Amino acid sequence: MKVKKIILGLILINRLLATAQNPILIPDTIMGTNVDLTLQYGTHQFYSGINTNTMGVNGDVLGPTLILNQGDFVNFTVKNNLTDTTTIHWHGMHISGENDGGPHTFITPGTTWNPSFKIMDKASTYWYHPHLHRKTNTHVSKGISGFIIVKDDEEADLDLPRTYGVDDFPLVIQTKDFNTAKEIVVPSNTDDVAMVNATIDGTLEVPAQVVRLRLLNGSSMRVFNVGLEGNKTFYQIGSDGGLLEAPISLTRLQLAPGERAEILIDFASMNGQSLVLKSYASEFQNGIYGASFPGMNANMTLDNYNPNSLNGSDFNLMTFNVVVPTSSPVTAIPNYLVTVTPLSENSSDITRTLVMQPKQMGMNQLNGLFTINNVSFNLDVINYYIPLGNTEIWSIRNQSAIAHPFHIHDVQFYLLDRNGNTPAPSEQGRKDVILIKPQETVRFITKFDDFPSNIPYMYHCHMLIHEDGGMMGQFIVDTTLKINKKSEDGVLVYPNPTTDKFTITSIRNIKDVTVVNALGQMVAQEKELNYFAVTFDTKNWGKGIYFVELIYANDVKGKGGMKRRKDKNNKKRRKIIVQ
Ligand code: C2O
Ligand code: CU
Ligand code: CU
């Protein structure tokens, strides 16, 4: 009897603690055309009174929200004050490979990276996060990630809430694993602590009117099934890369790692009340990270996944406390938003087929690595060369027992179908991440415009353990690939013949390139490149035959850092005609 009373008392105290006012962190903003970011270590109190070691941007955890205008040319300074090399990737944005911040674009400790680019994206919610191969999970889970809000004229014309921190809030939903010392454990399949904006059991004061939330799943692994207490309706107005045609009324919204969604909630009649934002993970079928069992077959186990109170059950993410409305509130959910013009299926130049599979099939597959088309990521291998301007259908089949969120850089895509079925309305907008369930084939269409580049773009699973484990590939977009075929040894010189310039690409990193004329005289040379591709201007060379000699880089990035490649066959020679 006594024990029961104590337990009841503890439950009560717990409930009180859980409902304590714990305002969620709202990141500062940076606006304009100069963005200064510093990556740094810090500490953050996820648990009151306990300092947890974190990584953050311009602060202890997370990063400032960048508010950028379409059409602006923005200069960035990214200073790395960590003792670890990392990169910063602008997830979802249409920018060149050089600016994209993928795994090739290192920022070594103590150095600064200065990308600069024009904002070409549509108004939506994007994000930035580290992307160093094998380190992405550590750097993201320790706290580095920030929002990017892009504004444009089309969005400005709509009667939508857009006052940051007043009726427009970014919410990054994450789960993490803390050890007994309350340090963040990475990697982990025991992520049993949910948080929004780095705040556990957080609260947010919202005015009694229509409020806009920009949701981001910033978790390393977990999928959420977002909904409101009491199944209150909310309205999705945007997907990853833009607004939808019209608000979609929903009671549930599935959000996989990397995905964003903008939603409206009408709090008008709720002044003085509270409402809980939840994940209804009990509704997940097995085969999703977040369900009772992560594999389709309940007998397939993932080490350390269970027991976990979040798996397959409904849990709270945060609480909205509704307060008095602002002086000029948005009071209605609009009927119409923007025109969405998906690419038509018959405009496609090519269909590429990708298969997601476990490295080792069988019942223990969830504990192993996953591959795309049976190969693991290799920094020195370009998996696809894509002609600039190509419209492509990517058909992706999940041949594994767990759902994977597929993400591609450079472009936004339009979903064509899931196993041949028309996608749900909430998936009919612009997307850059799509969750593909076991045994599902998802087809999307996209167009590779604007950025021929030497620095490859990535496509990968956005579950960070899978990504770091090699479930990633890379592609180069180039101008003249349409008229040239890739040669057998992976070295490509094009266009050939040429009039003004040519490019050499290789499946391995190129160290030195020397071009000599028919008399053996050197006309051009590039040394210590370490690129996959290099372009030469031939305008001043005169017409004739030239020979390109290429030496591969010997040092390749391997598992344990840099290692020496032993083959002697590291030279290639090609003929190029200038006419
Ligand atoms: Cu959000 Cu390649 O990443
Ligand atoms: Cu990305
Ligand atoms: Cu995956």
Coordinates of C-alpha atoms and ligand atoms in Angstrom, one line a residue:
M1 CA 0.0 0.0 0.0
K2 CA 2.7 2.4 1.0
V3 CA 4.8 1.6 -2.0
K4 CA 1.8 2.2 -4.2
K5 CA 1.4 5.7 -2.6
I6 CA 5.0 6.5 -3.2
I7 CA 4.8 5.4 -6.8
L8 CA 1.6 7.5 -7.3
G9 CA 3.4 10.5 -5.7
L10 CA 6.4 10.0 -8.1
I11 CA 4.0 9.8 -11.1
L12 CA 2.4 13.1 -9.9
I13 CA 5.8 14.8 -9.5
N14 CA 6.8 13.5 -12.9
R15 CA 3.6 14.9 -14.4
L16 CA 4.2 18.2 -12.8
L17 CA 7.8 18.3 -14.1
A18 CA 6.5 17.3 -17.5
T19 CA 4.0 20.1 -17.6
A20 CA 6.4 22.7 -16.1
Q21 CA 6.9 25.8 -18.3
N22 CA 9.9 25.2 -20.3
P23 CA 9.8 27.7 -23.2
I24 CA 11.3 26.3 -26.4
L25 CA 14.4 27.9 -27.8
I26 CA 13.6 30.2 -30.8
P27 CA 16.8 30.7 -32.8
D28 CA 18.0 34.2 -33.5
T29 CA 17.8 35.3 -37.1
I30 CA 20.3 36.6 -39.7
M31 CA 18.8 38.5 -42.6
G32 CA 20.3 40.3 -45.6
T33 CA 23.1 39.4 -47.9
N34 CA 26.0 38.8 -45.5
V35 CA 25.8 35.7 -43.4
D36 CA 28.5 35.0 -40.8
L37 CA 28.5 31.6 -39.1
T38 CA 30.9 30.1 -36.6
L39 CA 30.9 26.5 -35.8
Q40 CA 31.7 26.0 -32.2
Y41 CA 31.6 23.8 -29.1
G42 CA 29.3 24.6 -26.3
T43 CA 27.2 23.3 -23.5
H44 CA 23.4 23.2 -23.3
Q45 CA 21.0 22.3 -20.5
F46 CA 18.7 19.8 -22.0
Y47 CA 18.1 18.8 -18.3
S48 CA 17.9 21.7 -16.0
G49 CA 21.1 22.1 -14.0
I50 CA 23.1 19.6 -16.1
N51 CA 25.4 20.9 -18.8
T52 CA 25.6 18.6 -21.9
N53 CA 28.5 19.0 -24.3
T54 CA 27.1 20.3 -27.7
M55 CA 28.1 21.7 -31.0
G56 CA 26.4 24.8 -32.3
V57 CA 26.5 27.7 -34.8
N58 CA 27.1 31.1 -33.3
G59 CA 26.0 29.7 -30.0
D60 CA 25.8 26.5 -27.9
V61 CA 23.3 24.5 -29.9
L62 CA 21.5 24.6 -33.2
G63 CA 22.2 27.7 -35.3
P64 CA 20.6 31.0 -36.3
T65 CA 17.7 31.0 -38.7
L66 CA 18.8 32.6 -42.0
I67 CA 16.1 34.6 -43.7
L68 CA 17.0 35.0 -47.3
N69 CA 15.2 36.7 -50.3
Q70 CA 14.9 35.0 -53.6
G71 CA 17.0 36.8 -56.1
D72 CA 19.5 38.1 -53.6
F73 CA 23.2 37.3 -54.0
V74 CA 24.4 36.2 -50.5
N75 CA 28.0 36.0 -49.2
F76 CA 28.6 33.5 -46.5
T77 CA 31.5 33.2 -44.0
V78 CA 31.6 29.8 -42.3
K79 CA 34.3 29.7 -39.7
N80 CA 35.2 26.3 -38.2
N81 CA 36.2 26.7 -34.6
L82 CA 35.8 23.0 -33.9
T83 CA 38.8 20.7 -33.7
D84 CA 37.1 18.4 -36.3
T85 CA 37.0 18.9 -40.0
T86 CA 33.4 19.4 -41.2
T87 CA 31.3 20.9 -44.0
I88 CA 28.1 22.9 -44.1
H89 CA 25.5 21.9 -46.6
W90 CA 22.5 24.0 -47.6
H91 CA 19.9 21.3 -47.7
G92 CA 17.3 21.7 -50.4
M93 CA 18.8 24.7 -52.2
H94 CA 19.5 24.9 -55.9
I95 CA 23.2 26.0 -55.9
S96 CA 26.4 24.9 -57.7
G97 CA 28.4 21.9 -56.5
E98 CA 31.1 24.3 -55.2
N99 CA 28.6 26.1 -52.9
D100 CA 26.7 23.0 -51.9
G101 CA 28.9 22.1 -49.0
G102 CA 28.9 18.3 -49.6
P103 CA 31.5 15.9 -48.4
H104 CA 34.2 17.2 -50.8
T105 CA 34.1 20.7 -49.5
F106 CA 36.0 20.4 -46.2
I107 CA 36.3 23.2 -43.7
T108 CA 39.4 22.2 -41.7
P109 CA 39.7 23.3 -38.1
G110 CA 40.5 27.0 -37.7
T111 CA 39.7 27.8 -41.4
T112 CA 36.9 29.7 -43.0
W113 CA 34.8 28.7 -46.0
N114 CA 33.3 31.5 -48.2
P115 CA 30.5 30.3 -50.5
S116 CA 28.5 32.9 -52.2
F117 CA 25.4 32.3 -54.4
K118 CA 22.2 33.7 -55.7
I119 CA 19.1 32.5 -54.0
M120 CA 17.1 30.8 -56.7
D121 CA 14.7 28.8 -54.6
K122 CA 11.1 29.3 -54.0
A123 CA 9.8 30.5 -50.7
S124 CA 10.0 27.6 -48.3
T125 CA 11.9 26.2 -45.3
Y126 CA 15.3 24.8 -46.0
W127 CA 18.1 23.9 -43.5
Y128 CA 21.8 23.7 -43.1
H129 CA 23.8 21.0 -41.5
P130 CA 27.3 19.3 -41.6
H131 CA 28.0 16.7 -44.3
L132 CA 31.4 15.3 -43.8
H133 CA 31.4 11.7 -44.8
R134 CA 31.2 9.4 -41.8
K135 CA 30.9 12.4 -39.4
T136 CA 27.5 13.8 -40.4
N137 CA 25.7 12.0 -37.7
T138 CA 28.1 13.1 -34.9
H139 CA 28.1 16.7 -36.0
V140 CA 24.3 16.9 -36.5
S141 CA 23.3 15.0 -33.4
K142 CA 25.7 17.0 -31.2
G143 CA 23.7 20.1 -32.2
I144 CA 24.7 21.6 -35.5
S145 CA 21.7 22.5 -37.7
G146 CA 19.9 25.6 -38.6
F147 CA 16.9 26.8 -40.5
I148 CA 16.8 28.7 -43.8
I149 CA 13.7 30.6 -44.6
V150 CA 13.5 31.7 -48.2
K151 CA 11.0 34.5 -49.1
D152 CA 9.7 35.4 -52.5
D153 CA 7.1 37.7 -54.1
E154 CA 4.6 35.0 -54.6
E155 CA 4.5 34.1 -51.0
A156 CA 4.5 37.8 -49.9
D157 CA 1.3 38.3 -51.8
L158 CA -0.6 35.7 -49.7
D159 CA -2.3 36.4 -46.5
L160 CA -0.2 34.1 -44.4
P161 CA 1.4 34.5 -41.0
R162 CA 5.0 35.6 -41.5
T163 CA 6.2 37.4 -38.4
Y164 CA 9.1 35.3 -37.1
G165 CA 8.8 34.3 -33.4
V166 CA 5.3 35.9 -33.2
D167 CA 3.0 33.9 -35.6
D168 CA 5.6 32.1 -37.6
F169 CA 7.8 29.6 -35.8
P170 CA 10.5 27.1 -36.9
L171 CA 10.3 23.8 -35.1
V172 CA 13.0 21.2 -35.4
I173 CA 11.9 17.9 -34.1
Q174 CA 14.6 15.5 -32.9
T175 CA 15.2 12.5 -30.7
K176 CA 18.5 11.9 -29.0
D177 CA 20.1 9.3 -26.8
F178 CA 21.7 10.6 -23.5
N179 CA 24.0 8.5 -21.4
T180 CA 23.8 8.5 -17.5
A181 CA 26.1 11.6 -17.5
K182 CA 23.6 13.2 -19.8
E183 CA 26.0 13.4 -22.7
I184 CA 24.7 12.8 -26.3
V185 CA 25.5 9.3 -27.6
V186 CA 26.2 9.1 -31.3
P187 CA 25.5 6.8 -33.2
S188 CA 22.7 5.3 -31.3
N189 CA 19.5 3.3 -31.9
T190 CA 18.4 4.1 -28.4
D191 CA 17.2 7.6 -29.1
D192 CA 14.5 7.8 -26.4
V193 CA 14.4 11.5 -25.7
A194 CA 12.2 13.7 -27.9
M195 CA 12.8 17.4 -28.2
V196 CA 11.7 20.5 -30.2
N197 CA 14.3 23.2 -30.8
A198 CA 16.7 21.4 -28.4
T199 CA 14.0 21.7 -25.6
I200 CA 12.6 18.6 -23.9
D201 CA 8.9 18.9 -22.9
G202 CA 9.0 22.4 -24.3
T203 CA 6.2 25.0 -24.4
L204 CA 5.5 27.8 -26.9
E205 CA 3.2 30.7 -26.4
V206 CA 1.1 31.2 -29.5
P207 CA -1.5 33.9 -30.2
A208 CA -5.2 32.9 -30.5
Q209 CA -5.2 33.2 -34.3
V210 CA -3.8 31.4 -37.4
V211 CA -0.2 30.4 -36.7
R212 CA 2.4 29.1 -39.1
L213 CA 4.8 26.3 -38.1
R214 CA 7.8 25.3 -40.1
L215 CA 8.4 21.7 -39.2
L216 CA 11.7 20.0 -39.8
N217 CA 12.6 16.4 -38.8
G218 CA 16.3 16.9 -37.8
S219 CA 16.6 13.5 -36.2
S220 CA 19.4 11.1 -37.2
M221 CA 17.0 8.2 -37.7
R222 CA 13.5 8.5 -36.4
V223 CA 10.3 9.1 -38.5
F224 CA 7.5 11.1 -36.8
N225 CA 3.8 10.9 -37.3
V226 CA 2.9 14.4 -36.4
G227 CA -0.6 15.3 -35.1
L228 CA -2.4 17.4 -32.6
E229 CA -3.9 16.3 -29.3
G230 CA -7.6 15.4 -29.8
N231 CA -7.0 15.0 -33.5
K232 CA -7.4 18.7 -34.1
T233 CA -7.2 19.6 -37.8
F234 CA -4.2 21.5 -39.2
Y235 CA -3.4 22.6 -42.7
Q236 CA -0.3 21.8 -44.6
I237 CA 0.7 24.7 -46.9
G238 CA 4.2 23.7 -47.9
S239 CA 6.4 20.7 -48.6
D240 CA 10.2 20.6 -48.7
G241 CA 10.8 23.1 -51.5
G242 CA 7.8 25.3 -51.9
L243 CA 4.2 26.1 -51.1
L244 CA 1.4 23.7 -52.2
E245 CA -1.4 24.7 -54.6
A246 CA -3.8 24.9 -51.7
P247 CA -3.8 24.1 -48.0
I248 CA -4.5 20.4 -47.2
S249 CA -6.5 19.7 -44.1
L250 CA -4.9 16.9 -42.1
T251 CA -4.8 15.3 -38.7
R252 CA -1.6 13.4 -39.3
L253 CA 1.6 14.3 -41.2
Q254 CA 4.5 11.8 -41.6
L255 CA 7.9 13.5 -41.4
A256 CA 11.0 11.5 -42.2
P257 CA 14.6 12.7 -41.4
G258 CA 15.4 15.7 -43.6
E259 CA 11.8 16.4 -44.5
R260 CA 10.1 19.8 -43.9
A261 CA 6.5 20.8 -43.9
E262 CA 4.8 24.1 -43.3
I263 CA 1.5 23.9 -41.5
L264 CA -1.1 26.4 -40.2
I265 CA -3.0 25.9 -37.0
D266 CA -6.1 28.0 -36.2
F267 CA -5.8 28.8 -32.5
A268 CA -8.5 31.5 -32.7
S269 CA -11.0 29.8 -30.3
M270 CA -8.4 28.6 -27.9
N271 CA -7.3 31.6 -25.9
G272 CA -6.1 30.5 -22.5
Q273 CA -6.0 26.8 -23.5
S274 CA -3.1 24.4 -24.3
L275 CA -2.6 22.0 -27.1
V276 CA -0.1 19.2 -27.4
L277 CA 1.9 18.4 -30.5
K278 CA 2.5 14.7 -30.7
S279 CA 3.9 11.9 -32.7
Y280 CA 1.3 9.2 -33.2
A281 CA 3.9 6.5 -33.8
S282 CA 1.5 3.7 -32.6
E283 CA -0.1 4.1 -36.1
F284 CA 3.1 3.1 -37.9
Q285 CA 3.3 -0.2 -39.5
N286 CA 6.5 -2.2 -38.8
G287 CA 9.3 -1.5 -41.2
I288 CA 9.7 2.2 -40.2
Y289 CA 12.3 3.5 -37.7
G290 CA 9.8 4.7 -35.0
A291 CA 7.4 1.7 -35.2
S292 CA 7.3 -1.1 -32.7
F293 CA 9.7 -3.1 -34.9
P294 CA 12.0 -1.3 -37.4
G295 CA 11.9 -4.2 -39.9
M296 CA 8.9 -5.4 -41.9
N297 CA 9.3 -8.7 -40.2
A298 CA 8.9 -8.4 -36.4
N299 CA 11.6 -11.0 -35.9
M300 CA 14.2 -8.8 -37.5
T301 CA 15.9 -7.0 -34.8
L302 CA 18.0 -3.8 -34.7
D303 CA 20.5 -3.9 -31.9
N304 CA 19.6 -1.6 -29.0
Y305 CA 16.3 -0.5 -30.7
N306 CA 14.0 -2.0 -28.1
P307 CA 13.0 -1.4 -25.4
N308 CA 12.3 2.3 -26.1
S309 CA 9.2 4.0 -24.9
L310 CA 9.0 6.0 -28.1
N311 CA 8.8 3.0 -30.4
G312 CA 5.4 2.2 -31.7
S313 CA 3.7 4.5 -29.1
D314 CA 2.2 8.0 -29.1
F315 CA 4.3 10.5 -27.4
N316 CA 4.4 14.3 -26.8
L317 CA 6.7 16.6 -28.7
M318 CA 5.8 19.9 -27.1
T319 CA 2.8 22.0 -25.8
F320 CA 1.3 25.2 -27.3
N321 CA 0.0 27.7 -24.7
V322 CA -2.5 29.9 -26.4
V323 CA -2.4 33.6 -25.4
V324 CA -4.2 36.8 -26.6
P325 CA -4.1 37.5 -30.3
T326 CA -1.8 40.1 -31.9
S327 CA -3.2 43.4 -33.1
S328 CA -3.4 42.3 -36.8
P329 CA -3.9 38.6 -36.8
V330 CA -4.3 36.3 -39.8
T331 CA -7.8 34.9 -39.2
A332 CA -8.5 32.6 -42.1
I333 CA -6.9 29.6 -43.8
P334 CA -6.5 30.7 -47.4
N335 CA -8.3 28.8 -50.1
Y336 CA -5.6 28.9 -52.7
L337 CA -1.8 29.3 -52.5
V338 CA 0.4 29.1 -55.6
T339 CA 0.5 27.4 -58.9
V340 CA 2.6 24.2 -58.8
T341 CA 3.7 23.0 -62.2
P342 CA 5.1 19.5 -62.0
L343 CA 7.2 18.3 -64.9
S344 CA 5.3 16.0 -67.2
E345 CA 6.3 12.4 -67.4
N346 CA 6.8 12.5 -71.2
S347 CA 9.3 15.3 -71.0
S348 CA 11.8 12.8 -69.4
D349 CA 15.1 12.1 -71.2
I350 CA 16.0 9.1 -69.3
T351 CA 14.9 6.8 -66.4
R352 CA 17.5 5.8 -63.9
T353 CA 16.8 2.8 -61.7
L354 CA 18.2 2.8 -58.2
V355 CA 17.8 -0.1 -55.8
M356 CA 18.2 0.3 -52.0
Q357 CA 19.4 -2.9 -50.4
P358 CA 21.2 -4.3 -47.4
K359 CA 24.8 -5.2 -47.9
Q360 CA 24.0 -8.6 -46.3
M361 CA 20.5 -9.9 -47.0
G362 CA 18.7 -11.9 -44.3
M363 CA 17.3 -11.6 -40.8
N364 CA 20.2 -9.6 -39.4
Q365 CA 20.2 -7.0 -42.2
L366 CA 19.1 -4.1 -40.1
N367 CA 22.4 -4.2 -38.2
G368 CA 24.5 -4.1 -41.3
L369 CA 25.2 -1.5 -44.0
F370 CA 22.9 -0.5 -46.8
T371 CA 23.8 0.2 -50.4
I372 CA 22.4 1.9 -53.4
N373 CA 22.7 -0.3 -56.5
N374 CA 24.9 -2.6 -54.5
V375 CA 27.8 -0.2 -54.1
S376 CA 28.8 1.8 -51.0
F377 CA 29.8 5.5 -51.3
N378 CA 33.3 6.1 -52.5
L379 CA 34.5 9.7 -52.6
D380 CA 36.5 8.9 -55.7
V381 CA 33.7 7.4 -57.7
I382 CA 31.2 9.4 -59.6
N383 CA 28.1 7.3 -59.9
Y384 CA 26.2 9.3 -62.5
Y385 CA 27.2 11.9 -65.1
I386 CA 24.1 13.9 -65.9
P387 CA 23.8 16.1 -69.0
L388 CA 23.0 19.7 -68.1
G389 CA 19.3 20.4 -68.8
N390 CA 18.3 16.7 -68.6
T391 CA 14.9 15.9 -67.4
E392 CA 15.0 12.6 -65.6
I393 CA 12.8 10.1 -63.9
W394 CA 14.5 8.3 -60.9
S395 CA 12.8 5.1 -60.1
I396 CA 13.9 3.9 -56.7
R397 CA 13.1 0.5 -55.3
N398 CA 13.5 -0.4 -51.6
Q399 CA 14.7 -4.0 -51.5
S400 CA 15.4 -3.9 -47.8
A401 CA 13.2 -4.5 -44.7
I402 CA 13.3 -0.9 -43.4
A403 CA 12.0 2.4 -44.9
H404 CA 14.7 4.9 -46.1
P405 CA 14.2 8.6 -46.7
F406 CA 15.9 9.2 -50.1
H407 CA 17.4 12.7 -50.5
I408 CA 19.0 14.3 -53.6
H409 CA 21.0 17.5 -53.7
D410 CA 20.8 20.3 -56.4
V411 CA 17.1 19.8 -57.3
Q412 CA 13.6 19.7 -56.1
F413 CA 11.6 16.8 -57.6
Y414 CA 7.9 15.9 -58.2
L415 CA 6.7 12.5 -57.1
L416 CA 5.1 10.5 -60.0
D417 CA 3.9 7.5 -58.1
R418 CA 4.4 5.0 -55.3
N419 CA 4.1 1.4 -56.5
G420 CA 2.2 2.8 -59.4
N421 CA -0.3 4.8 -57.3
T422 CA -0.8 8.5 -57.3
P423 CA 0.9 10.1 -54.4
A424 CA -1.1 11.7 -51.5
P425 CA -1.9 15.4 -51.9
S426 CA 0.7 16.3 -49.3
E427 CA 3.4 14.7 -51.4
Q428 CA 2.4 16.4 -54.6
G429 CA 4.5 19.5 -54.0
R430 CA 8.2 20.2 -54.5
K431 CA 10.2 17.7 -52.6
D432 CA 13.9 16.8 -51.9
V433 CA 13.4 13.9 -49.4
I434 CA 11.0 11.0 -49.9
L435 CA 10.4 8.1 -47.5
I436 CA 10.5 4.8 -49.4
K437 CA 9.0 1.9 -47.6
P438 CA 10.1 -1.7 -47.8
Q439 CA 9.1 -3.3 -51.2
E440 CA 8.0 0.1 -52.5
T441 CA 9.1 1.6 -55.8
V442 CA 8.9 5.4 -55.9
R443 CA 9.3 7.4 -59.1
F444 CA 10.0 11.1 -59.2
I445 CA 10.8 13.5 -62.0
T446 CA 13.2 16.4 -61.9
K447 CA 15.3 18.6 -64.1
F448 CA 19.1 19.3 -63.8
D449 CA 19.4 22.9 -64.7
D450 CA 22.0 25.7 -64.3
F451 CA 25.0 24.2 -62.6
P452 CA 27.6 22.2 -64.5
S453 CA 30.2 21.5 -61.9
N454 CA 33.5 19.8 -61.0
I455 CA 32.3 19.2 -57.5
P456 CA 29.7 16.4 -57.3
Y457 CA 26.3 16.5 -55.8
M458 CA 25.1 13.8 -53.4
Y459 CA 22.1 11.5 -53.2
H460 CA 21.6 9.4 -50.1
C461 CA 19.5 8.0 -47.4
H462 CA 18.9 10.8 -44.8
M463 CA 19.0 8.3 -41.9
L464 CA 22.4 9.5 -40.8
I465 CA 23.7 6.1 -39.6
H466 CA 22.9 4.7 -43.1
E467 CA 24.4 7.7 -44.8
D468 CA 27.6 7.6 -42.8
G469 CA 27.7 3.9 -43.5
G470 CA 27.9 4.5 -47.2
M471 CA 24.2 4.6 -48.4
M472 CA 25.1 7.5 -50.7
G473 CA 26.2 8.2 -54.2
Q474 CA 27.2 11.2 -56.2
F475 CA 26.6 12.8 -59.6
I476 CA 28.2 15.4 -61.8
V477 CA 26.1 17.7 -64.0
D478 CA 27.8 18.7 -67.2
T479 CA 27.3 20.6 -70.3
T480 CA 28.3 18.4 -73.1
L481 CA 27.7 14.9 -71.9
K482 CA 24.9 14.3 -74.4
I483 CA 27.3 14.0 -77.3
N484 CA 29.9 11.9 -75.7
K485 CA 30.0 8.5 -74.1
K486 CA 31.8 7.6 -71.0
S487 CA 35.0 5.7 -72.0
E488 CA 35.8 2.4 -70.4
D489 CA 38.5 3.4 -67.9
G490 CA 36.3 6.2 -66.6
V491 CA 38.3 9.1 -68.2
L492 CA 36.2 11.3 -70.3
V493 CA 37.4 14.2 -72.5
Y494 CA 34.7 16.3 -74.0
P495 CA 33.6 17.9 -76.3
N496 CA 36.0 16.3 -78.7
P497 CA 36.6 17.9 -81.2
T498 CA 36.2 21.3 -79.5
T499 CA 36.4 24.9 -80.5
D500 CA 36.9 26.9 -77.3
K501 CA 37.2 24.6 -74.2
F502 CA 37.1 21.0 -73.0
T503 CA 36.6 19.2 -69.8
I504 CA 38.3 16.1 -68.5
T505 CA 36.4 14.1 -65.9
S506 CA 37.6 10.9 -64.2
I507 CA 36.2 8.4 -61.8
R508 CA 39.3 9.0 -59.6
N509 CA 40.7 12.2 -58.3
I510 CA 43.0 13.9 -60.8
K511 CA 46.3 15.2 -59.4
D512 CA 48.1 16.7 -62.4
V513 CA 47.1 17.4 -66.0
T514 CA 49.5 18.4 -68.7
V515 CA 48.5 19.3 -72.3
V516 CA 51.1 19.1 -75.0
N517 CA 50.8 19.9 -78.7
A518 CA 51.7 17.6 -81.6
L519 CA 55.4 18.8 -81.3
G520 CA 55.5 17.7 -77.6
Q521 CA 55.5 21.3 -76.3
M522 CA 53.5 22.0 -73.2
V523 CA 50.6 24.3 -73.7
A524 CA 48.8 24.0 -70.4
Q525 CA 49.3 22.4 -67.0
E526 CA 47.4 22.1 -63.8
K527 CA 49.0 20.6 -60.7
E528 CA 47.9 19.3 -57.3
L529 CA 44.3 19.5 -58.3
N530 CA 42.6 16.7 -56.4
Y531 CA 39.4 17.2 -58.4
F532 CA 37.4 14.7 -60.4
A533 CA 37.2 17.1 -63.3
V534 CA 39.0 20.0 -64.9
T535 CA 38.2 22.4 -67.7
F536 CA 40.7 24.0 -70.1
D537 CA 40.2 27.0 -72.3
T538 CA 41.6 26.3 -75.8
K539 CA 40.8 29.7 -77.4
N540 CA 44.5 30.7 -77.7
W541 CA 45.9 27.3 -78.6
G542 CA 45.4 27.3 -82.3
K543 CA 43.8 24.5 -84.4
G544 CA 45.4 21.1 -84.2
I545 CA 45.9 17.9 -82.3
Y546 CA 46.8 18.0 -78.6
F547 CA 47.5 15.3 -76.0
V548 CA 46.2 15.4 -72.5
E549 CA 48.2 13.5 -69.9
L550 CA 46.6 12.9 -66.6
I551 CA 48.0 11.6 -63.4
Y552 CA 45.7 10.4 -60.7
A553 CA 46.1 11.5 -57.1
N554 CA 47.8 8.7 -55.2
D555 CA 46.3 9.7 -51.9
V556 CA 42.8 8.5 -51.5
K557 CA 40.5 9.0 -48.6
G558 CA 39.9 5.6 -47.1
K559 CA 38.4 4.2 -43.9
G560 CA 41.1 5.3 -41.6
G561 CA 41.9 8.6 -43.2
M562 CA 44.3 9.1 -46.1
K563 CA 45.9 6.1 -47.6
R564 CA 48.3 5.4 -50.4
R565 CA 47.0 3.7 -53.6
K566 CA 49.4 1.1 -54.7
D567 CA 48.8 0.8 -58.4
K568 CA 51.4 2.1 -60.9
N569 CA 48.9 2.5 -63.6
N570 CA 48.0 6.0 -62.5
K571 CA 48.6 7.8 -65.8
K572 CA 46.1 8.3 -68.7
R573 CA 46.6 9.8 -72.1
R574 CA 44.0 11.2 -74.4
K575 CA 43.9 13.0 -77.7
I576 CA 41.9 16.1 -78.2
I577 CA 41.3 18.0 -81.5
V578 CA 40.9 21.8 -81.5
Q579 CA 39.2 23.1 -84.6
Ligands
C2O1 CU1 20.4 17.1 -45.6 CU2 22.9 15.5 -48.3 O1 21.7 16.3 -46.9
CU2 CU 20.9 18.0 -49.0
CU3 CU 18.4 4.3 -44.8

